[in-house]
Amino acid sequence: MNKEQFINELKQLKIICTEENLEKLNLFYLFLIKWNKKINLTTIIEEESVYLKHFYDSLTATKIVDFNNVEFVLDVGTGAGFPGIILKIFYPHLKLTLVDSLLKRVNYLKLVIEELSLSDINVIHSRIEDLNKVTKTKYDIVISRALAKMPILIMWLTPYISKTGKIICMKANVEEELKQSQDVLVANHLKISNIMSFHLPYEESIRNLIEISKIN
């Protein structure tokens, strides 16, 4: 996916990509590649692949969440900053918390935030199962991209959603995990409130967005 294709595909998501957005994405890409030589961040390093499989893929979360109407977002297992940093670039009003278990990645993320002049981002070094020792904050959206199996994710992430908050799981293959999640959903008074399945453009790999909300 070249930059022109990226811009056009974002229009399909009703996202306008400004020159400032493009500048930050370019800085992010260069920073990612530089640091990937020092620590293991991603196996995807070719520019067009990064724009498709990291940048665009992160923004597909907008298919299921209107981030214009969201304030507090928790990105768990963010790794190199996906989807959190990309969402912040396009929705700068977000108050974002990034969580990762590897200190090297946490330090890298802090440098990314400084490099891109981003604000209102908190970076936490923690395993998700230990996060309650660090924060008790409730979020509008708790999002995770391919971190763990859904039953485990649901169990870990439920304590951090507000009364009207949502858990968003970004997954490739999901059918079996949905079946395995039924007991933990019931135990936590949760429901699958939306599922969206689609293919990434230009390569047709499957993606799924699963929205989980509380039963009121």
JSON list of N, CA and C in Angstrom, two decimals, residues 66-144:
[
{"chain": "A", "resi": 66, "resn": "ASP", "atom": "N", "xyz": [-16.49, 5.02, 16.91]},
{"chain": "A", "resi": 66, "resn": "ASP", "atom": "CA", "xyz": [-16.35, 6.42, 16.49]},
{"chain": "A", "resi": 66, "resn": "ASP", "atom": "C", "xyz": [-15.47, 7.12, 17.53]},
{"chain": "A", "resi": 67, "resn": "PHE", "atom": "N", "xyz": [-14.19, 7.24, 17.22]},
{"chain": "A", "resi": 67, "resn": "PHE", "atom": "CA", "xyz": [-13.25, 7.80, 18.19]},
{"chain": "A", "resi": 67, "resn": "PHE", "atom": "C", "xyz": [-13.45, 9.31, 18.38]},
{"chain": "A", "resi": 68, "resn": "ASN", "atom": "N", "xyz": [-14.26, 9.94, 17.55]},
{"chain": "A", "resi": 68, "resn": "ASN", "atom": "CA", "xyz": [-14.60, 11.34, 17.79]},
{"chain": "A", "resi": 68, "resn": "ASN", "atom": "C", "xyz": [-15.41, 11.49, 19.07]},
{"chain": "A", "resi": 69, "resn": "ASN", "atom": "N", "xyz": [-16.11, 10.43, 19.46]},
{"chain": "A", "resi": 69, "resn": "ASN", "atom": "CA", "xyz": [-16.98, 10.46, 20.64]},
{"chain": "A", "resi": 69, "resn": "ASN", "atom": "C", "xyz": [-16.39, 9.70, 21.82]},
{"chain": "A", "resi": 70, "resn": "VAL", "atom": "N", "xyz": [-15.09, 9.47, 21.78]},
{"chain": "A", "resi": 70, "resn": "VAL", "atom": "CA", "xyz": [-14.38, 8.72, 22.83]},
{"chain": "A", "resi": 70, "resn": "VAL", "atom": "C", "xyz": [-13.32, 9.62, 23.42]},
{"chain": "A", "resi": 71, "resn": "GLU", "atom": "N", "xyz": [-13.05, 9.48, 24.72]},
{"chain": "A", "resi": 71, "resn": "GLU", "atom": "CA", "xyz": [-12.00, 10.29, 25.35]},
{"chain": "A", "resi": 71, "resn": "GLU", "atom": "C", "xyz": [-10.87, 9.43, 25.90]},
{"chain": "A", "resi": 72, "resn": "PHE", "atom": "N", "xyz": [-11.19, 8.46, 26.75]},
{"chain": "A", "resi": 72, "resn": "PHE", "atom": "CA", "xyz": [-10.15, 7.68, 27.43]},
{"chain": "A", "resi": 72, "resn": "PHE", "atom": "C", "xyz": [-9.99, 6.31, 26.78]},
{"chain": "A", "resi": 73, "resn": "VAL", "atom": "N", "xyz": [-8.77, 6.04, 26.30]},
{"chain": "A", "resi": 73, "resn": "VAL", "atom": "CA", "xyz": [-8.48, 4.79, 25.59]},
{"chain": "A", "resi": 73, "resn": "VAL", "atom": "C", "xyz": [-7.28, 4.09, 26.22]},
{"chain": "A", "resi": 74, "resn": "LEU", "atom": "N", "xyz": [-7.42, 2.79, 26.44]},
{"chain": "A", "resi": 74, "resn": "LEU", "atom": "CA", "xyz": [-6.34, 1.94, 26.95]},
{"chain": "A", "resi": 74, "resn": "LEU", "atom": "C", "xyz": [-5.96, 0.95, 25.86]},
{"chain": "A", "resi": 75, "resn": "ASP", "atom": "N", "xyz": [-4.69, 0.98, 25.44]},
{"chain": "A", "resi": 75, "resn": "ASP", "atom": "CA", "xyz": [-4.17, 0.04, 24.43]},
{"chain": "A", "resi": 75, "resn": "ASP", "atom": "C", "xyz": [-3.26, -0.94, 25.16]},
{"chain": "A", "resi": 76, "resn": "VAL", "atom": "N", "xyz": [-3.70, -2.19, 25.23]},
{"chain": "A", "resi": 76, "resn": "VAL", "atom": "CA", "xyz": [-2.99, -3.21, 26.01]},
{"chain": "A", "resi": 76, "resn": "VAL", "atom": "C", "xyz": [-2.16, -4.10, 25.10]},
{"chain": "A", "resi": 77, "resn": "GLY", "atom": "N", "xyz": [-0.89, -4.28, 25.47]},
{"chain": "A", "resi": 77, "resn": "GLY", "atom": "CA", "xyz": [0.02, -5.05, 24.62]},
{"chain": "A", "resi": 77, "resn": "GLY", "atom": "C", "xyz": [0.33, -4.30, 23.35]},
{"chain": "A", "resi": 78, "resn": "THR", "atom": "N", "xyz": [0.58, -3.01, 23.48]},
{"chain": "A", "resi": 78, "resn": "THR", "atom": "CA", "xyz": [0.71, -2.12, 22.32]},
{"chain": "A", "resi": 78, "resn": "THR", "atom": "C", "xyz": [1.94, -2.41, 21.46]},
{"chain": "A", "resi": 79, "resn": "GLY", "atom": "N", "xyz": [2.95, -3.05, 22.03]},
{"chain": "A", "resi": 79, "resn": "GLY", "atom": "CA", "xyz": [4.14, -3.40, 21.24]},
{"chain": "A", "resi": 79, "resn": "GLY", "atom": "C", "xyz": [4.85, -2.17, 20.71]},
{"chain": "A", "resi": 80, "resn": "ALA", "atom": "N", "xyz": [4.89, -2.05, 19.39]},
{"chain": "A", "resi": 80, "resn": "ALA", "atom": "CA", "xyz": [5.56, -0.91, 18.75]},
{"chain": "A", "resi": 80, "resn": "ALA", "atom": "C", "xyz": [4.68, 0.33, 18.70]},
{"chain": "A", "resi": 81, "resn": "GLY", "atom": "N", "xyz": [3.46, 0.23, 19.29]},
{"chain": "A", "resi": 81, "resn": "GLY", "atom": "CA", "xyz": [2.57, 1.39, 19.33]},
{"chain": "A", "resi": 81, "resn": "GLY", "atom": "C", "xyz": [1.31, 1.25, 18.50]},
{"chain": "A", "resi": 82, "resn": "PHE", "atom": "N", "xyz": [0.94, 0.00, 18.22]},
{"chain": "A", "resi": 82, "resn": "PHE", "atom": "CA", "xyz": [-0.24, -0.25, 17.38]},
{"chain": "A", "resi": 82, "resn": "PHE", "atom": "C", "xyz": [-1.34, -0.96, 18.18]},
{"chain": "A", "resi": 83, "resn": "PRO", "atom": "N", "xyz": [-2.55, -0.44, 18.12]},
{"chain": "A", "resi": 83, "resn": "PRO", "atom": "CA", "xyz": [-3.02, 0.67, 17.29]},
{"chain": "A", "resi": 83, "resn": "PRO", "atom": "C", "xyz": [-2.92, 2.05, 17.94]},
{"chain": "A", "resi": 84, "resn": "GLY", "atom": "N", "xyz": [-2.51, 2.11, 19.21]},
{"chain": "A", "resi": 84, "resn": "GLY", "atom": "CA", "xyz": [-2.64, 3.33, 20.00]},
{"chain": "A", "resi": 84, "resn": "GLY", "atom": "C", "xyz": [-2.03, 4.59, 19.40]},
{"chain": "A", "resi": 85, "resn": "ILE", "atom": "N", "xyz": [-0.76, 4.52, 19.02]},
{"chain": "A", "resi": 85, "resn": "ILE", "atom": "CA", "xyz": [-0.09, 5.72, 18.50]},
{"chain": "A", "resi": 85, "resn": "ILE", "atom": "C", "xyz": [-0.75, 6.20, 17.22]},
{"chain": "A", "resi": 86, "resn": "ILE", "atom": "N", "xyz": [-1.14, 5.27, 16.36]},
{"chain": "A", "resi": 86, "resn": "ILE", "atom": "CA", "xyz": [-1.79, 5.65, 15.10]},
{"chain": "A", "resi": 86, "resn": "ILE", "atom": "C", "xyz": [-3.13, 6.32, 15.37]},
{"chain": "A", "resi": 87, "resn": "LEU", "atom": "N", "xyz": [-3.90, 5.77, 16.28]},
{"chain": "A", "resi": 87, "resn": "LEU", "atom": "CA", "xyz": [-5.17, 6.40, 16.64]},
{"chain": "A", "resi": 87, "resn": "LEU", "atom": "C", "xyz": [-4.95, 7.80, 17.20]},
{"chain": "A", "resi": 88, "resn": "LYS", "atom": "N", "xyz": [-3.92, 7.97, 18.00]},
{"chain": "A", "resi": 88, "resn": "LYS", "atom": "CA", "xyz": [-3.63, 9.28, 18.59]},
{"chain": "A", "resi": 88, "resn": "LYS", "atom": "C", "xyz": [-3.25, 10.31, 17.52]},
{"chain": "A", "resi": 89, "resn": "ILE", "atom": "N", "xyz": [-2.53, 9.88, 16.50]},
{"chain": "A", "resi": 89, "resn": "ILE", "atom": "CA", "xyz": [-2.14, 10.79, 15.41]},
{"chain": "A", "resi": 89, "resn": "ILE", "atom": "C", "xyz": [-3.38, 11.36, 14.73]},
{"chain": "A", "resi": 90, "resn": "PHE", "atom": "N", "xyz": [-4.39, 10.51, 14.52]},
{"chain": "A", "resi": 90, "resn": "PHE", "atom": "CA", "xyz": [-5.59, 10.94, 13.79]},
{"chain": "A", "resi": 90, "resn": "PHE", "atom": "C", "xyz": [-6.69, 11.48, 14.71]},
{"chain": "A", "resi": 91, "resn": "TYR", "atom": "N", "xyz": [-6.61, 11.15, 15.99]},
{"chain": "A", "resi": 91, "resn": "TYR", "atom": "CA", "xyz": [-7.60, 11.64, 16.97]},
{"chain": "A", "resi": 91, "resn": "TYR", "atom": "C", "xyz": [-6.83, 12.22, 18.16]},
{"chain": "A", "resi": 92, "resn": "PRO", "atom": "N", "xyz": [-6.24, 13.40, 17.97]},
{"chain": "A", "resi": 92, "resn": "PRO", "atom": "CA", "xyz": [-5.32, 13.96, 18.98]},
{"chain": "A", "resi": 92, "resn": "PRO", "atom": "C", "xyz": [-5.99, 14.31, 20.30]},
{"chain": "A", "resi": 93, "resn": "HIS", "atom": "N", "xyz": [-7.32, 14.36, 20.35]},
{"chain": "A", "resi": 93, "resn": "HIS", "atom": "CA", "xyz": [-8.01, 14.67, 21.61]},
{"chain": "A", "resi": 93, "resn": "HIS", "atom": "C", "xyz": [-8.00, 13.49, 22.58]},
{"chain": "A", "resi": 94, "resn": "LEU", "atom": "N", "xyz": [-7.67, 12.30, 22.10]},
{"chain": "A", "resi": 94, "resn": "LEU", "atom": "CA", "xyz": [-7.72, 11.11, 22.94]},
{"chain": "A", "resi": 94, "resn": "LEU", "atom": "C", "xyz": [-6.74, 11.21, 24.11]},
{"chain": "A", "resi": 95, "resn": "LYS", "atom": "N", "xyz": [-7.20, 10.78, 25.26]},
{"chain": "A", "resi": 95, "resn": "LYS", "atom": "CA", "xyz": [-6.32, 10.60, 26.42]},
{"chain": "A", "resi": 95, "resn": "LYS", "atom": "C", "xyz": [-5.97, 9.12, 26.45]},
{"chain": "A", "resi": 96, "resn": "LEU", "atom": "N", "xyz": [-4.74, 8.83, 26.07]},
{"chain": "A", "resi": 96, "resn": "LEU", "atom": "CA", "xyz": [-4.33, 7.47, 25.72]},
{"chain": "A", "resi": 96, "resn": "LEU", "atom": "C", "xyz": [-3.38, 6.89, 26.76]},
{"chain": "A", "resi": 97, "resn": "THR", "atom": "N", "xyz": [-3.61, 5.63, 27.12]},
{"chain": "A", "resi": 97, "resn": "THR", "atom": "CA", "xyz": [-2.68, 4.89, 27.96]},
{"chain": "A", "resi": 97, "resn": "THR", "atom": "C", "xyz": [-2.20, 3.67, 27.18]},
{"chain": "A", "resi": 98, "resn": "LEU", "atom": "N", "xyz": [-0.88, 3.53, 27.08]},
{"chain": "A", "resi": 98, "resn": "LEU", "atom": "CA", "xyz": [-0.26, 2.39, 26.40]},
{"chain": "A", "resi": 98, "resn": "LEU", "atom": "C", "xyz": [0.35, 1.48, 27.44]},
{"chain": "A", "resi": 99, "resn": "VAL", "atom": "N", "xyz": [0.12, 0.18, 27.30]},
{"chain": "A", "resi": 99, "resn": "VAL", "atom": "CA", "xyz": [0.67, -0.80, 28.24]},
{"chain": "A", "resi": 99, "resn": "VAL", "atom": "C", "xyz": [1.48, -1.83, 27.47]},
{"chain": "A", "resi": 100, "resn": "ASP", "atom": "N", "xyz": [2.69, -2.08, 27.95]},
{"chain": "A", "resi": 100, "resn": "ASP", "atom": "CA", "xyz": [3.50, -3.16, 27.38]},
{"chain": "A", "resi": 100, "resn": "ASP", "atom": "C", "xyz": [4.35, -3.79, 28.48]},
{"chain": "A", "resi": 101, "resn": "SER", "atom": "N", "xyz": [4.63, -5.07, 28.31]},
{"chain": "A", "resi": 101, "resn": "SER", "atom": "CA", "xyz": [5.33, -5.82, 29.35]},
{"chain": "A", "resi": 101, "resn": "SER", "atom": "C", "xyz": [6.84, -5.75, 29.25]},
{"chain": "A", "resi": 102, "resn": "LEU", "atom": "N", "xyz": [7.36, -5.24, 28.12]},
{"chain": "A", "resi": 102, "resn": "LEU", "atom": "CA", "xyz": [8.80, -5.21, 27.90]},
{"chain": "A", "resi": 102, "resn": "LEU", "atom": "C", "xyz": [9.34, -3.79, 28.09]},
{"chain": "A", "resi": 103, "resn": "LEU", "atom": "N", "xyz": [10.26, -3.62, 29.01]},
{"chain": "A", "resi": 103, "resn": "LEU", "atom": "CA", "xyz": [10.78, -2.30, 29.35]},
{"chain": "A", "resi": 103, "resn": "LEU", "atom": "C", "xyz": [11.44, -1.62, 28.14]},
{"chain": "A", "resi": 104, "resn": "LYS", "atom": "N", "xyz": [12.13, -2.38, 27.31]},
{"chain": "A", "resi": 104, "resn": "LYS", "atom": "CA", "xyz": [12.77, -1.79, 26.13]},
{"chain": "A", "resi": 104, "resn": "LYS", "atom": "C", "xyz": [11.73, -1.15, 25.21]},
{"chain": "A", "resi": 105, "resn": "ARG", "atom": "N", "xyz": [10.60, -1.82, 25.05]},
{"chain": "A", "resi": 105, "resn": "ARG", "atom": "CA", "xyz": [9.55, -1.26, 24.20]},
{"chain": "A", "resi": 105, "resn": "ARG", "atom": "C", "xyz": [8.92, -0.04, 24.86]},
{"chain": "A", "resi": 106, "resn": "VAL", "atom": "N", "xyz": [8.76, -0.07, 26.17]},
{"chain": "A", "resi": 106, "resn": "VAL", "atom": "CA", "xyz": [8.21, 1.08, 26.89]},
{"chain": "A", "resi": 106, "resn": "VAL", "atom": "C", "xyz": [9.11, 2.30, 26.70]},
{"chain": "A", "resi": 107, "resn": "ASN", "atom": "N", "xyz": [10.40, 2.12, 26.83]},
{"chain": "A", "resi": 107, "resn": "ASN", "atom": "CA", "xyz": [11.34, 3.22, 26.63]},
{"chain": "A", "resi": 107, "resn": "ASN", "atom": "C", "xyz": [11.30, 3.74, 25.20]},
{"chain": "A", "resi": 108, "resn": "TYR", "atom": "N", "xyz": [11.19, 2.82, 24.24]},
{"chain": "A", "resi": 108, "resn": "TYR", "atom": "CA", "xyz": [11.04, 3.21, 22.83]},
{"chain": "A", "resi": 108, "resn": "TYR", "atom": "C", "xyz": [9.77, 4.03, 22.62]},
{"chain": "A", "resi": 109, "resn": "LEU", "atom": "N", "xyz": [8.66, 3.60, 23.22]},
{"chain": "A", "resi": 109, "resn": "LEU", "atom": "CA", "xyz": [7.39, 4.31, 23.07]},
{"chain": "A", "resi": 109, "resn": "LEU", "atom": "C", "xyz": [7.48, 5.73, 23.61]},
{"chain": "A", "resi": 110, "resn": "LYS", "atom": "N", "xyz": [8.16, 5.91, 24.72]},
{"chain": "A", "resi": 110, "resn": "LYS", "atom": "CA", "xyz": [8.33, 7.26, 25.28]},
{"chain": "A", "resi": 110, "resn": "LYS", "atom": "C", "xyz": [9.11, 8.15, 24.32]},
{"chain": "A", "resi": 111, "resn": "LEU", "atom": "N", "xyz": [10.09, 7.58, 23.64]},
{"chain": "A", "resi": 111, "resn": "LEU", "atom": "CA", "xyz": [10.86, 8.33, 22.65]},
{"chain": "A", "resi": 111, "resn": "LEU", "atom": "C", "xyz": [10.02, 8.65, 21.42]},
{"chain": "A", "resi": 112, "resn": "VAL", "atom": "N", "xyz": [9.17, 7.72, 21.00]},
{"chain": "A", "resi": 112, "resn": "VAL", "atom": "CA", "xyz": [8.26, 7.96, 19.88]},
{"chain": "A", "resi": 112, "resn": "VAL", "atom": "C", "xyz": [7.34, 9.14, 20.19]},
{"chain": "A", "resi": 113, "resn": "ILE", "atom": "N", "xyz": [6.77, 9.13, 21.39]},
{"chain": "A", "resi": 113, "resn": "ILE", "atom": "CA", "xyz": [5.86, 10.20, 21.80]},
{"chain": "A", "resi": 113, "resn": "ILE", "atom": "C", "xyz": [6.55, 11.55, 21.75]},
{"chain": "A", "resi": 114, "resn": "GLU", "atom": "N", "xyz": [7.79, 11.59, 22.21]},
{"chain": "A", "resi": 114, "resn": "GLU", "atom": "CA", "xyz": [8.58, 12.83, 22.16]},
{"chain": "A", "resi": 114, "resn": "GLU", "atom": "C", "xyz": [8.89, 13.22, 20.73]},
{"chain": "A", "resi": 115, "resn": "GLU", "atom": "N", "xyz": [9.29, 12.25, 19.92]},
{"chain": "A", "resi": 115, "resn": "GLU", "atom": "CA", "xyz": [9.66, 12.50, 18.52]},
{"chain": "A", "resi": 115, "resn": "GLU", "atom": "C", "xyz": [8.49, 13.06, 17.72]},
{"chain": "A", "resi": 116, "resn": "LEU", "atom": "N", "xyz": [7.28, 12.57, 18.00]},
{"chain": "A", "resi": 116, "resn": "LEU", "atom": "CA", "xyz": [6.10, 12.98, 17.25]},
{"chain": "A", "resi": 116, "resn": "LEU", "atom": "C", "xyz": [5.35, 14.14, 17.91]},
{"chain": "A", "resi": 117, "resn": "SER", "atom": "N", "xyz": [5.88, 14.64, 19.03]},
{"chain": "A", "resi": 117, "resn": "SER", "atom": "CA", "xyz": [5.27, 15.76, 19.76]},
{"chain": "A", "resi": 117, "resn": "SER", "atom": "C", "xyz": [3.82, 15.47, 20.12]},
{"chain": "A", "resi": 118, "resn": "LEU", "atom": "N", "xyz": [3.58, 14.28, 20.65]},
{"chain": "A", "resi": 118, "resn": "LEU", "atom": "CA", "xyz": [2.25, 13.88, 21.08]},
{"chain": "A", "resi": 118, "resn": "LEU", "atom": "C", "xyz": [2.08, 14.17, 22.57]},
{"chain": "A", "resi": 119, "resn": "SER", "atom": "N", "xyz": [0.85, 14.46, 22.98]},
{"chain": "A", "resi": 119, "resn": "SER", "atom": "CA", "xyz": [0.58, 14.77, 24.39]},
{"chain": "A", "resi": 119, "resn": "SER", "atom": "C", "xyz": [-0.57, 13.91, 24.90]},
{"chain": "A", "resi": 120, "resn": "ASP", "atom": "N", "xyz": [-0.79, 13.97, 26.22]},
{"chain": "A", "resi": 120, "resn": "ASP", "atom": "CA", "xyz": [-1.87, 13.21, 26.86]},
{"chain": "A", "resi": 120, "resn": "ASP", "atom": "C", "xyz": [-1.73, 11.71, 26.61]},
{"chain": "A", "resi": 121, "resn": "ILE", "atom": "N", "xyz": [-0.50, 11.20, 26.71]},
{"chain": "A", "resi": 121, "resn": "ILE", "atom": "CA", "xyz": [-0.26, 9.76, 26.59]},
{"chain": "A", "resi": 121, "resn": "ILE", "atom": "C", "xyz": [0.52, 9.30, 27.81]},
{"chain": "A", "resi": 122, "resn": "ASN", "atom": "N", "xyz": [0.00, 8.27, 28.45]},
{"chain": "A", "resi": 122, "resn": "ASN", "atom": "CA", "xyz": [0.67, 7.64, 29.58]},
{"chain": "A", "resi": 122, "resn": "ASN", "atom": "C", "xyz": [1.16, 6.27, 29.14]},
{"chain": "A", "resi": 123, "resn": "VAL", "atom": "N", "xyz": [2.42, 5.96, 29.42]},
{"chain": "A", "resi": 123, "resn": "VAL", "atom": "CA", "xyz": [2.98, 4.66, 29.05]},
{"chain": "A", "resi": 123, "resn": "VAL", "atom": "C", "xyz": [3.28, 3.88, 30.33]},
{"chain": "A", "resi": 124, "resn": "ILE", "atom": "N", "xyz": [2.74, 2.67, 30.42]},
{"chain": "A", "resi": 124, "resn": "ILE", "atom": "CA", "xyz": [2.89, 1.85, 31.62]},
{"chain": "A", "resi": 124, "resn": "ILE", "atom": "C", "xyz": [3.65, 0.58, 31.28]},
{"chain": "A", "resi": 125, "resn": "HIS", "atom": "N", "xyz": [4.67, 0.30, 32.10]},
{"chain": "A", "resi": 125, "resn": "HIS", "atom": "CA", "xyz": [5.41, -0.96, 31.97]},
{"chain": "A", "resi": 125, "resn": "HIS", "atom": "C", "xyz": [4.78, -1.98, 32.91]},
{"chain": "A", "resi": 126, "resn": "SER", "atom": "N", "xyz": [4.04, -2.92, 32.33]},
{"chain": "A", "resi": 126, "resn": "SER", "atom": "CA", "xyz": [3.36, -3.91, 33.17]},
{"chain": "A", "resi": 126, "resn": "SER", "atom": "C", "xyz": [2.85, -5.06, 32.31]},
{"chain": "A", "resi": 127, "resn": "ARG", "atom": "N", "xyz": [2.84, -6.25, 32.90]},
{"chain": "A", "resi": 127, "resn": "ARG", "atom": "CA", "xyz": [2.06, -7.33, 32.33]},
{"chain": "A", "resi": 127, "resn": "ARG", "atom": "C", "xyz": [0.60, -7.03, 32.60]},
{"chain": "A", "resi": 128, "resn": "ILE", "atom": "N", "xyz": [-0.28, -7.40, 31.69]},
{"chain": "A", "resi": 128, "resn": "ILE", "atom": "CA", "xyz": [-1.68, -7.04, 31.85]},
{"chain": "A", "resi": 128, "resn": "ILE", "atom": "C", "xyz": [-2.28, -7.64, 33.12]},
{"chain": "A", "resi": 129, "resn": "GLU", "atom": "N", "xyz": [-1.82, -8.83, 33.51]},
{"chain": "A", "resi": 129, "resn": "GLU", "atom": "CA", "xyz": [-2.38, -9.45, 34.71]},
{"chain": "A", "resi": 129, "resn": "GLU", "atom": "C", "xyz": [-1.93, -8.73, 35.99]},
{"chain": "A", "resi": 130, "resn": "ASP", "atom": "N", "xyz": [-0.91, -7.87, 35.88]},
{"chain": "A", "resi": 130, "resn": "ASP", "atom": "CA", "xyz": [-0.43, -7.11, 37.03]},
{"chain": "A", "resi": 130, "resn": "ASP", "atom": "C", "xyz": [-0.84, -5.64, 36.97]},
{"chain": "A", "resi": 131, "resn": "LEU", "atom": "N", "xyz": [-1.61, -5.27, 35.96]},
{"chain": "A", "resi": 131, "resn": "LEU", "atom": "CA", "xyz": [-1.92, -3.86, 35.72]},
{"chain": "A", "resi": 131, "resn": "LEU", "atom": "C", "xyz": [-2.71, -3.24, 36.88]},
{"chain": "A", "resi": 132, "resn": "ASN", "atom": "N", "xyz": [-3.50, -4.05, 37.57]},
{"chain": "A", "resi": 132, "resn": "ASN", "atom": "CA", "xyz": [-4.29, -3.51, 38.69]},
{"chain": "A", "resi": 132, "resn": "ASN", "atom": "C", "xyz": [-3.43, -3.02, 39.84]},
{"chain": "A", "resi": 133, "resn": "LYS", "atom": "N", "xyz": [-2.16, -3.38, 39.85]},
{"chain": "A", "resi": 133, "resn": "LYS", "atom": "CA", "xyz": [-1.23, -2.87, 40.87]},
{"chain": "A", "resi": 133, "resn": "LYS", "atom": "C", "xyz": [-0.76, -1.45, 40.53]},
{"chain": "A", "resi": 134, "resn": "VAL", "atom": "N", "xyz": [-0.97, -1.07, 39.26]},
{"chain": "A", "resi": 134, "resn": "VAL", "atom": "CA", "xyz": [-0.46, 0.21, 38.76]},
{"chain": "A", "resi": 134, "resn": "VAL", "atom": "C", "xyz": [-1.58, 1.23, 38.58]},
{"chain": "A", "resi": 135, "resn": "THR", "atom": "N", "xyz": [-2.74, 0.78, 38.13]},
{"chain": "A", "resi": 135, "resn": "THR", "atom": "CA", "xyz": [-3.83, 1.71, 37.85]},
{"chain": "A", "resi": 135, "resn": "THR", "atom": "C", "xyz": [-5.18, 1.07, 38.13]},
{"chain": "A", "resi": 136, "resn": "LYS", "atom": "N", "xyz": [-6.12, 1.92, 38.54]},
{"chain": "A", "resi": 136, "resn": "LYS", "atom": "CA", "xyz": [-7.52, 1.49, 38.74]},
{"chain": "A", "resi": 136, "resn": "LYS", "atom": "C", "xyz": [-8.44, 2.27, 37.79]},
{"chain": "A", "resi": 137, "resn": "THR", "atom": "N", "xyz": [-7.86, 2.98, 36.85]},
{"chain": "A", "resi": 137, "resn": "THR", "atom": "CA", "xyz": [-8.62, 3.84, 35.94]},
{"chain": "A", "resi": 137, "resn": "THR", "atom": "C", "xyz": [-9.59, 3.03, 35.09]},
{"chain": "A", "resi": 138, "resn": "LYS", "atom": "N", "xyz": [-10.76, 3.62, 34.83]},
{"chain": "A", "resi": 138, "resn": "LYS", "atom": "CA", "xyz": [-11.74, 3.03, 33.92]},
{"chain": "A", "resi": 138, "resn": "LYS", "atom": "C", "xyz": [-11.70, 3.79, 32.59]},
{"chain": "A", "resi": 139, "resn": "TYR", "atom": "N", "xyz": [-11.87, 3.07, 31.51]},
{"chain": "A", "resi": 139, "resn": "TYR", "atom": "CA", "xyz": [-11.71, 3.66, 30.17]},
{"chain": "A", "resi": 139, "resn": "TYR", "atom": "C", "xyz": [-12.97, 3.49, 29.33]},
{"chain": "A", "resi": 140, "resn": "ASP", "atom": "N", "xyz": [-13.13, 4.42, 28.37]},
{"chain": "A", "resi": 140, "resn": "ASP", "atom": "CA", "xyz": [-14.23, 4.31, 27.41]},
{"chain": "A", "resi": 140, "resn": "ASP", "atom": "C", "xyz": [-14.00, 3.14, 26.46]},
{"chain": "A", "resi": 141, "resn": "ILE", "atom": "N", "xyz": [-12.75, 3.00, 26.02]},
{"chain": "A", "resi": 141, "resn": "ILE", "atom": "CA", "xyz": [-12.37, 1.93, 25.10]},
{"chain": "A", "resi": 141, "resn": "ILE", "atom": "C", "xyz": [-11.11, 1.26, 25.61]},
{"chain": "A", "resi": 142, "resn": "VAL", "atom": "N", "xyz": [-11.16, -0.06, 25.73]},
{"chain": "A", "resi": 142, "resn": "VAL", "atom": "CA", "xyz": [-9.96, -0.87, 26.01]},
{"chain": "A", "resi": 142, "resn": "VAL", "atom": "C", "xyz": [-9.74, -1.72, 24.77]},
{"chain": "A", "resi": 143, "resn": "ILE", "atom": "N", "xyz": [-8.61, -1.53, 24.12]},
{"chain": "A", "resi": 143, "resn": "ILE", "atom": "CA", "xyz": [-8.38, -2.16, 22.82]},
{"chain": "A", "resi": 143, "resn": "ILE", "atom": "C", "xyz": [-7.11, -3.00, 22.85]},
{"chain": "A", "resi": 144, "resn": "SER", "atom": "N", "xyz": [-7.15, -4.10, 22.12]},
{"chain": "A", "resi": 144, "resn": "SER", "atom": "CA", "xyz": [-5.99, -4.98, 22.04]},
{"chain": "A", "resi": 144, "resn": "SER", "atom": "C", "xyz": [-5.93, -5.60, 20.66]}
]
